[in-house]
Tab-separated table of C-alpha atoms in Angstrom:
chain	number	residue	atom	x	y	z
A	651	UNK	CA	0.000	0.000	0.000
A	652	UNK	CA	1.057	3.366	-1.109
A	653	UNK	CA	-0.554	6.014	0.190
A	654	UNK	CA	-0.782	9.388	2.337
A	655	UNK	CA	-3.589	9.484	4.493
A	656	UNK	CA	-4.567	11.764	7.222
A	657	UNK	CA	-6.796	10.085	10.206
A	658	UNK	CA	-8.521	10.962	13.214
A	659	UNK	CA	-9.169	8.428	16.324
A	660	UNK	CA	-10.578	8.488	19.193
A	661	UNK	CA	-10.042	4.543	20.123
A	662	UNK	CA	-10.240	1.645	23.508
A	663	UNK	CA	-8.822	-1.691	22.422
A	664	UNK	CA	-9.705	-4.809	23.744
A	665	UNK	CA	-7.039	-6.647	25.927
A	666	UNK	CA	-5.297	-9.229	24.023
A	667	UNK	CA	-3.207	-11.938	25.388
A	668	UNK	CA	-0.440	-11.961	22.059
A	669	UNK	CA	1.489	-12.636	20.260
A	670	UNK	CA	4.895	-12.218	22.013
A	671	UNK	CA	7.198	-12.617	19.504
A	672	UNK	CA	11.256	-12.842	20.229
A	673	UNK	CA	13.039	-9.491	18.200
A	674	UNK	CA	16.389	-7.974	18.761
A	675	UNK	CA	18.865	-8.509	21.506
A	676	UNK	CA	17.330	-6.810	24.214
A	677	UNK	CA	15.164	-7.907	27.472
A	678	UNK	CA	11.913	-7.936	26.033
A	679	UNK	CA	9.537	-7.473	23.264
A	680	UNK	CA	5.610	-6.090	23.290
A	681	UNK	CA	2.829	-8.128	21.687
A	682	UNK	CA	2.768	-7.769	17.628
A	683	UNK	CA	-0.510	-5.845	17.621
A	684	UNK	CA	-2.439	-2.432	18.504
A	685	UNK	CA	-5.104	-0.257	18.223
A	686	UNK	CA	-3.484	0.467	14.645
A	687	UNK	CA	-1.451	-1.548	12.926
A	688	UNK	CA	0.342	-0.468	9.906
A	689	UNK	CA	2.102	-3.782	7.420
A	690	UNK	CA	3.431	-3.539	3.910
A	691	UNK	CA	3.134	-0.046	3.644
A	692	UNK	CA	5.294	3.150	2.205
A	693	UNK	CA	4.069	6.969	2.690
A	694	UNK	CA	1.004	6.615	5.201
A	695	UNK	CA	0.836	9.352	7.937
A	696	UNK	CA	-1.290	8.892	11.022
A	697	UNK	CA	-2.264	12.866	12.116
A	698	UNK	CA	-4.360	13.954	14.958
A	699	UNK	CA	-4.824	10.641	16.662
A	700	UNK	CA	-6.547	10.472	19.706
A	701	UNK	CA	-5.922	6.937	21.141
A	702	UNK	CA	-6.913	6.300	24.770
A	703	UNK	CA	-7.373	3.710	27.316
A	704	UNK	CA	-5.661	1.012	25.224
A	705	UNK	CA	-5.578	-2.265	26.635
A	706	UNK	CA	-2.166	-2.866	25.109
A	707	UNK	CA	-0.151	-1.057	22.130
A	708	UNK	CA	-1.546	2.302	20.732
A	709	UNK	CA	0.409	1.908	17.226
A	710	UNK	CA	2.218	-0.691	15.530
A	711	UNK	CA	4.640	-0.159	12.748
A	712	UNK	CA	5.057	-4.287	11.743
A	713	UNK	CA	7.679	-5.449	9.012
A	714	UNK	CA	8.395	-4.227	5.773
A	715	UNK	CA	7.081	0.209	6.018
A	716	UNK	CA	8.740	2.692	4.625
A	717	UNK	CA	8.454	6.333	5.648
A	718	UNK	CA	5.201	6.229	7.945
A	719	UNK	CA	4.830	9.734	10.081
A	720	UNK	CA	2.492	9.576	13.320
A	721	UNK	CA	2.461	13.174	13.948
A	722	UNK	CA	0.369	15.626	15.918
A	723	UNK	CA	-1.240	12.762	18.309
A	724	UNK	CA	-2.390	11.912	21.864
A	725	UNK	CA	-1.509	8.775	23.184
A	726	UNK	CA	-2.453	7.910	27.127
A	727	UNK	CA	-3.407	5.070	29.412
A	728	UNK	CA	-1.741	2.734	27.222
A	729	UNK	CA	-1.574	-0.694	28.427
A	730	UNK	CA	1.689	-1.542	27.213
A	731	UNK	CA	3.466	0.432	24.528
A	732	UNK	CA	2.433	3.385	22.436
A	733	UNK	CA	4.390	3.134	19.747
A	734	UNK	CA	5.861	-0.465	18.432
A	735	UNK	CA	8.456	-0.238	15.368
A	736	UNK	CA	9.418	-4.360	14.486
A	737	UNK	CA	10.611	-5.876	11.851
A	738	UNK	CA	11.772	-9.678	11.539
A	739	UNK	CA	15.248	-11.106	10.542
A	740	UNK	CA	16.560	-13.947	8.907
A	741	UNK	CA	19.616	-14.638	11.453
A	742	UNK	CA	21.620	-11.213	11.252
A	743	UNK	CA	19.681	-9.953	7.754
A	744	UNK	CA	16.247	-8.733	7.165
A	745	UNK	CA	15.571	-8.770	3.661
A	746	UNK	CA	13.962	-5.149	3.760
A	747	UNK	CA	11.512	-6.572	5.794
A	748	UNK	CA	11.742	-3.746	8.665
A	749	UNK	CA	10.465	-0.226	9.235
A	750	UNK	CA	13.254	2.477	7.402
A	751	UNK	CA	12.196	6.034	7.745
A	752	UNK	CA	9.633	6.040	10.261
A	753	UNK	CA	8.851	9.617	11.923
A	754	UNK	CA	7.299	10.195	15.170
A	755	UNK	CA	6.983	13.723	15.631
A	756	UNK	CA	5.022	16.194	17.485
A	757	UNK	CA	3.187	13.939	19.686
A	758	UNK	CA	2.099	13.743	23.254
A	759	UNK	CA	2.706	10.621	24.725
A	760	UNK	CA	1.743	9.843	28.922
A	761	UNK	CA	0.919	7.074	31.238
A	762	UNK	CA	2.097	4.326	29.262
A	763	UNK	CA	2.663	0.553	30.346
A	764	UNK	CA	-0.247	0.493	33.042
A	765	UNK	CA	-0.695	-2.939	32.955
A	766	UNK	CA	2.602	-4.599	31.489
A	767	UNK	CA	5.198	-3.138	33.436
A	768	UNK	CA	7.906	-2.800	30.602
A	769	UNK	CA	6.399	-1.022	28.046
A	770	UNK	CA	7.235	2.376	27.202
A	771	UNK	CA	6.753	5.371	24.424
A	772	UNK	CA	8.984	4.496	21.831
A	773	UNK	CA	9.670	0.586	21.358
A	774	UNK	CA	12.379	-0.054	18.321
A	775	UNK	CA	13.513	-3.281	17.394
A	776	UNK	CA	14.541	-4.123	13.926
A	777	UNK	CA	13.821	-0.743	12.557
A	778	UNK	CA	16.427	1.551	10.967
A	779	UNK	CA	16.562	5.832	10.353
A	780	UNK	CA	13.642	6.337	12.971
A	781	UNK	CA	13.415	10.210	13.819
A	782	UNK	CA	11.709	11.211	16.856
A	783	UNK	CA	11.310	14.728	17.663
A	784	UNK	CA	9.248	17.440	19.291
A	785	UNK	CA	7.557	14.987	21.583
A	786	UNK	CA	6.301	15.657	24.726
A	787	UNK	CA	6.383	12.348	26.959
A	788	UNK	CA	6.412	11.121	30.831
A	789	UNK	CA	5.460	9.062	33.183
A	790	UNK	CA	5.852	5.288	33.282
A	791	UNK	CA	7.557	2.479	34.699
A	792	UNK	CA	10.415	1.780	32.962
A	793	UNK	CA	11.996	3.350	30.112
A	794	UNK	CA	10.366	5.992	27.762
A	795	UNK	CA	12.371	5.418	25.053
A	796	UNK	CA	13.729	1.790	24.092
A	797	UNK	CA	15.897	0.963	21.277
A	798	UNK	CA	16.163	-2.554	21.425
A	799	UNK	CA	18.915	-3.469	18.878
A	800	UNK	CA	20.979	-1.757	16.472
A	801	UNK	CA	19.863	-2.523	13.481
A	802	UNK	CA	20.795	-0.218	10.666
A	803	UNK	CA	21.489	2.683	12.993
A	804	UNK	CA	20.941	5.964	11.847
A	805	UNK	CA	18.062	6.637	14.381
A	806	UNK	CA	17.775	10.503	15.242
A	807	UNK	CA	16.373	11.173	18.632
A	808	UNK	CA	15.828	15.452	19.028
A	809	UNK	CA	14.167	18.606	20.623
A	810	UNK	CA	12.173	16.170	22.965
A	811	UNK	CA	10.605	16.536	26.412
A	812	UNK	CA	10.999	13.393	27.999
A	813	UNK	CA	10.430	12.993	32.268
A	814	UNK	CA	9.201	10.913	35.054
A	815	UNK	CA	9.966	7.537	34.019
A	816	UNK	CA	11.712	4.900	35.711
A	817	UNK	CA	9.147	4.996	38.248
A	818	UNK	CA	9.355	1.156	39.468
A	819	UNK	CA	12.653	0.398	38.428
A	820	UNK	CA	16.418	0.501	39.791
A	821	UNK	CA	17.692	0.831	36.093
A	822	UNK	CA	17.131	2.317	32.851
A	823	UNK	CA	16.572	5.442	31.620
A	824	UNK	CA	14.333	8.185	30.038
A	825	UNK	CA	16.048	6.301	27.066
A	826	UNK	CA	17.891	2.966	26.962
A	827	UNK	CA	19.259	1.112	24.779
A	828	UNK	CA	20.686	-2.534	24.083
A	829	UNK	CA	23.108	-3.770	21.618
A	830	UNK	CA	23.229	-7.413	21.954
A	831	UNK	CA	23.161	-8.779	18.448
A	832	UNK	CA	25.085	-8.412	15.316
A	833	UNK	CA	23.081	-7.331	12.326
A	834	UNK	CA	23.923	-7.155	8.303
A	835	UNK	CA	22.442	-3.877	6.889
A	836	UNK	CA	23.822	-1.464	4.330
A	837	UNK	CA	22.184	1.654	6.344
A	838	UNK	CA	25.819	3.149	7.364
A	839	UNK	CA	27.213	3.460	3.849
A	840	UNK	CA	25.625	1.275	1.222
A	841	UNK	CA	27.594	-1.486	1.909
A	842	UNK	CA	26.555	-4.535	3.366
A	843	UNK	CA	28.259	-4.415	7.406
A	844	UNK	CA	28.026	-5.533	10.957
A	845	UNK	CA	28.696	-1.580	11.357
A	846	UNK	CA	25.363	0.458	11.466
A	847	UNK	CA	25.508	4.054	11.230
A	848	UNK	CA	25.596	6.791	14.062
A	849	UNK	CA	22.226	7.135	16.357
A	850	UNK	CA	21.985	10.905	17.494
A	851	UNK	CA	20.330	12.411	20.536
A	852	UNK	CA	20.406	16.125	20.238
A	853	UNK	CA	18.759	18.919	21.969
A	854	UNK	CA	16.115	17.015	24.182
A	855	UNK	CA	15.172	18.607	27.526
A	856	UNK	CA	15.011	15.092	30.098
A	857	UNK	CA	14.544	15.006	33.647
A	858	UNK	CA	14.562	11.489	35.643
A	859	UNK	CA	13.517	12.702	39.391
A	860	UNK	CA	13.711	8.517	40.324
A	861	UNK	CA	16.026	6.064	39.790
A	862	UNK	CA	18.285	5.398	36.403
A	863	UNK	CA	19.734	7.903	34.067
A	864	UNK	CA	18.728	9.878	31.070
A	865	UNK	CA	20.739	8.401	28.718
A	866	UNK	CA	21.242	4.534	29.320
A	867	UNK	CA	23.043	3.080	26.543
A	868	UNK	CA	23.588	-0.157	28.022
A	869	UNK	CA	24.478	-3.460	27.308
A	870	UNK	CA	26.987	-3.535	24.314
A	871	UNK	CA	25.089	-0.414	23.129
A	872	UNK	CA	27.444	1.493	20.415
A	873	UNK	CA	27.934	4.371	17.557
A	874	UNK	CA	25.572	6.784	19.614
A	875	UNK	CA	26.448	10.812	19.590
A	876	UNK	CA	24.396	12.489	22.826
A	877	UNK	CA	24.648	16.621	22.130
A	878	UNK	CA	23.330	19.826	23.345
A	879	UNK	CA	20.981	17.603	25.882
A	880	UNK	CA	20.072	19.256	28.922
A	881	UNK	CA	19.645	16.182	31.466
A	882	UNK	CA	18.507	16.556	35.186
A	883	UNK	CA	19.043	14.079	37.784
A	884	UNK	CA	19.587	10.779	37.219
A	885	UNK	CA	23.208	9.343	37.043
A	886	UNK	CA	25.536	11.078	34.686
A	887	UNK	CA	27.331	9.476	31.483
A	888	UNK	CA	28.325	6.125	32.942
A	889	UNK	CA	29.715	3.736	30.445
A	890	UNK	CA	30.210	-0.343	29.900
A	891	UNK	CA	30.232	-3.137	27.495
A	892	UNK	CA	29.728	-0.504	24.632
A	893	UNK	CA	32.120	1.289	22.230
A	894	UNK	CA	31.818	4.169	19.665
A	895	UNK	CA	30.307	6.560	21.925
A	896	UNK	CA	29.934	10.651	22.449
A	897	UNK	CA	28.882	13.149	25.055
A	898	UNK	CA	29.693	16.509	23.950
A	899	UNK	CA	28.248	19.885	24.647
A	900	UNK	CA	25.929	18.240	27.210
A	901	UNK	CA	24.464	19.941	30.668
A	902	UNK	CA	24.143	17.824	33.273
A	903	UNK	CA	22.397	18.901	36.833
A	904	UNK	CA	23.077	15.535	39.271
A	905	UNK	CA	24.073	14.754	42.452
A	906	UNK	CA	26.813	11.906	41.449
A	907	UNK	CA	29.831	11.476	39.512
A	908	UNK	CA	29.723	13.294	35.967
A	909	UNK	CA	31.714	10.674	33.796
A	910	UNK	CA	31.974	6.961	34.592
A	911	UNK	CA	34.323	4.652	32.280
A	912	UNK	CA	35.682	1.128	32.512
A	913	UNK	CA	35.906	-0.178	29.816
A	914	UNK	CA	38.253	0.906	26.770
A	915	UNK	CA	36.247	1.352	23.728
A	916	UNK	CA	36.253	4.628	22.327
A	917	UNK	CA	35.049	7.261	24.078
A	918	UNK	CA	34.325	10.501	23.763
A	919	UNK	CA	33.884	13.147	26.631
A	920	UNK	CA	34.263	16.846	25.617
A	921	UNK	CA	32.807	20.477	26.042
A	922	UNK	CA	30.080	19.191	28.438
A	923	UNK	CA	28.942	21.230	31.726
A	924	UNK	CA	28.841	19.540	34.935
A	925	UNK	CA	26.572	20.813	37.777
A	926	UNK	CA	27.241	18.280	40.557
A	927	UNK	CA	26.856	17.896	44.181
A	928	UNK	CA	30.076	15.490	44.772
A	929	UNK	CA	33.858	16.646	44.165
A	930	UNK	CA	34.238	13.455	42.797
A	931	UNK	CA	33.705	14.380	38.813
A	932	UNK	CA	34.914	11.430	37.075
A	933	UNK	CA	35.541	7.545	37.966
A	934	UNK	CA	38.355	6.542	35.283
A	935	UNK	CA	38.698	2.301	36.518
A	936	UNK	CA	41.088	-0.174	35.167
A	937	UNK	CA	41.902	-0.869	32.623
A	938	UNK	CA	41.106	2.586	31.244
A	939	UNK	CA	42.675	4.849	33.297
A	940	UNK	CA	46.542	3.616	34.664
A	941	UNK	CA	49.032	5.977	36.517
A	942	UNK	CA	50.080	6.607	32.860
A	943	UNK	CA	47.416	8.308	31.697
A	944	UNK	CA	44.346	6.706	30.005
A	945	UNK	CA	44.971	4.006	27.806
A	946	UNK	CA	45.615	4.892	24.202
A	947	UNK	CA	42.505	5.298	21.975
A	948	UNK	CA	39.979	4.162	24.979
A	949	UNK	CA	39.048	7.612	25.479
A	950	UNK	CA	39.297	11.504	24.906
A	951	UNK	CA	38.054	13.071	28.501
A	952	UNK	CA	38.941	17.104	27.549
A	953	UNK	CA	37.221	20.672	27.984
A	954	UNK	CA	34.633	19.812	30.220
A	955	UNK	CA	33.415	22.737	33.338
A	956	UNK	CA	32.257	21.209	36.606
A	957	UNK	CA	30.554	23.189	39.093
A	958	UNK	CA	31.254	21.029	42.523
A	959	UNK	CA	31.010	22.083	46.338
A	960	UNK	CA	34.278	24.493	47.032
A	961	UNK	CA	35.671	24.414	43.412
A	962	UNK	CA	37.773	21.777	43.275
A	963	UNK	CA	37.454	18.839	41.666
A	964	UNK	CA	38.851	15.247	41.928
A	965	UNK	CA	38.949	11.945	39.561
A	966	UNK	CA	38.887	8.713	40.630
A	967	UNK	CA	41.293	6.579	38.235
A	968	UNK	CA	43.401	3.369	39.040
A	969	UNK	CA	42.336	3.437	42.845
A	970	UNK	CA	43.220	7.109	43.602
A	971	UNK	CA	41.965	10.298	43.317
A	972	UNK	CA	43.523	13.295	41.344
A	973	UNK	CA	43.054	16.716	40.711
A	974	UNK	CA	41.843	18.184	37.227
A	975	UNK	CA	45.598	19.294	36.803
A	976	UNK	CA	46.885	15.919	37.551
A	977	UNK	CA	44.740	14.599	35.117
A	978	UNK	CA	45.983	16.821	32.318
A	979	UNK	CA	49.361	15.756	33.179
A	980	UNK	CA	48.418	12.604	32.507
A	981	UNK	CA	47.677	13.788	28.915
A	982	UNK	CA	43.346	13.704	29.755
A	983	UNK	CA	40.923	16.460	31.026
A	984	UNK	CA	43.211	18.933	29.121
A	985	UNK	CA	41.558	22.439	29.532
A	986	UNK	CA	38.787	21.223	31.813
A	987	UNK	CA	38.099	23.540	34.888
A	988	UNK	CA	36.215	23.240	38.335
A	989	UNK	CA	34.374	26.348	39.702
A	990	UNK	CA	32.385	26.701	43.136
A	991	UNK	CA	28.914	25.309	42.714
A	992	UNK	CA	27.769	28.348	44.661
A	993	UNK	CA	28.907	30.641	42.303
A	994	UNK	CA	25.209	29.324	40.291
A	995	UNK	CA	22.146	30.473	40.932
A	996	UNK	CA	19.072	28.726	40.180
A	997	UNK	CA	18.964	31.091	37.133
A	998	UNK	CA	22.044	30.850	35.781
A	999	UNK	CA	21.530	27.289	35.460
A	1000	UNK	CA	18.271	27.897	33.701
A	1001	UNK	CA	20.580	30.537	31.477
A	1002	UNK	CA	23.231	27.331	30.773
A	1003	UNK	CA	20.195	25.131	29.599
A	1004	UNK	CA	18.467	27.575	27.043
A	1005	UNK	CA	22.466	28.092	25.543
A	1006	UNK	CA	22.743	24.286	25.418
A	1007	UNK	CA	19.086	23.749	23.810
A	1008	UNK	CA	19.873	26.782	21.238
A	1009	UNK	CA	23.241	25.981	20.139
């Protein structure tokens, strides 16, 4: 089906008890169904839905679509997820039979995953060059984003107002991510690769008030650049088991450590602002951090501004801590400074966060 459509909803599904498929690499997957279901489609766009009170998934984006837009929508009470993108594999290749292109943009999205406990807003698994922007969502359980593989890559996730999730949960994030399983696609550069292209988040406003973080690329997650985000509580940008990742230009306002690395795959940590209410800024473990410095090509940890109680900042790395200067002697946190935490006001802080979300 070809075909651009405009629709209006207003729309209680019936509970369902399936199907659960398995998809992706990652903890779970929702049922394979919804109050709409889009299959075998290119060009459809869902506008001005009102769906409410489902007993499961709001929409589904099955298998082979190409370039469906949900746009300008209310989704609440959902029983699981809101929005489901799947596709299905053949071992590590899909055979085009996967979302590519799907935006979700303008929408507000609340009290999702009422009665199974780990839905969320956005559920991607299979699905390549999603863009989700201008979204308003919060409050749920678990995560409100949830990329469940990466497949393809390429996923852009921007100028979003995500909070309150992680409500019954010691983990995950406003947005998680997995990256369990290897996948064939030719997304990154035409070429058929394990390698998928970048994902982006850029310019989102998220605040996580319970447990978790913001941003929780977890699990093996990789190739992700995190920019110009303003996140609020919530651990900061703690990373394992990944590789090919980038804070930069980020504002953080947390009560913990900034920066947390251990393993040594490829980090990036530059030009980000720190409001913190520890001196500890950074926790540097073996193997990525000896008395030598940080191990070559694990990580680039330079021009970041912490504010911390007093002004001076320290950095946890091979079982001791070190100044900001004894970092940079180390040949890391080169032209990073610590200032008071005093020195901010409640409105310079709000000042920091409209520079980051307008740069």
């Amino acid at each position: 089906v070809s075909t651009q459509s405009t629709w209006g909803l207003a729309h209680s599904a019936p509970h369902y008890t399936g199907p659960y498929p398995t998809c992706g690499g990652g903890d779970f997957c929702p049922a394979r169904t919804g109050a709409v279901v889009l299959q075998g489609t290119e060009d459809v766009t869902l506008d001005g839905l009102l769906v409410d009170h489902p007993a499961g998934n709001a929409v589904a984006v099955l298998d082979y679509n190409r370039g469906a837009t949900l746009s300008n929508s209310v989704i609440r009470n959902t029983g699981e997820t809101a929005v489901v993108l799947m596709g299905t594999t053949d071992r590590m290749w899909s055979n085009g039979n996967h979302p590519d292109g799907t935006r979700v943009v303008g929408n507000l999205i609340h009290e999702v995953s009422t009665k199974l406990r780990g839905g969320c807003a956005l559920f991607a698994s299979i699905a390549t060059r999603t863009e989700f922007a201008r979204n308003v969502l919060f409050n749920g359980p678990r995560a409100g984003i949830n990329f469940n593989d990466h497949f393809g890559g390429a996923n852009e996730v921007h100028h979003n107002v995500v909070f309150n999730f992680v409500r019954e949960s010691a983990d995950h994030g406003n947005e998680n991510s997995w990256d369990r399983v290897p996948y064939l696609t030719p997304v990154r550069n035409g070429t058929v690769s394990l390698v998928p292209a970048w994902n982006s988040n850029h310019h989102n406003l998220m605040l996580v008030p319970n447990m978790g973080s913001n941003l929780d690329h977890d699990d093996g997650s990789s190739w992700y650049n995190d920019s110009y985000n303003v996140l609020y509580q919530g651990g900061g940008w703690t990373k394992h088991s990944g590789s090919w990742q980038v804070s930069v230009g980020n504002l953080w306002v947390i009560d913990g450590p900034c920066v947390a690395l251990s393993d040594p795959y490829n980090y990036t940590f530059t030009d980000n602002i720190c409001v913190t209410s520890t001196i500890l800024v950074g926790a540097l473990s073996l193997p990525i951090c000896t008395d030598d410095g940080l191990l070559p090509g694990a990580a680039t940890v330079a021009r970041n501004r912490y504010y911390v109680p007093g002004g001076s900042a320290t950095i946890w790395c091979n079982a001791s801590y070190i100044s900001l200067s004894q970092a940079a002697s180390r040949g890391f946190e080169a032209g990073s400074q610590a200032f008071p935490k005093d020195s901010l006001t409640t409105s310079a802080i709000m000042d920091l966060a409209r520079q980051v979300l307008h740069s």
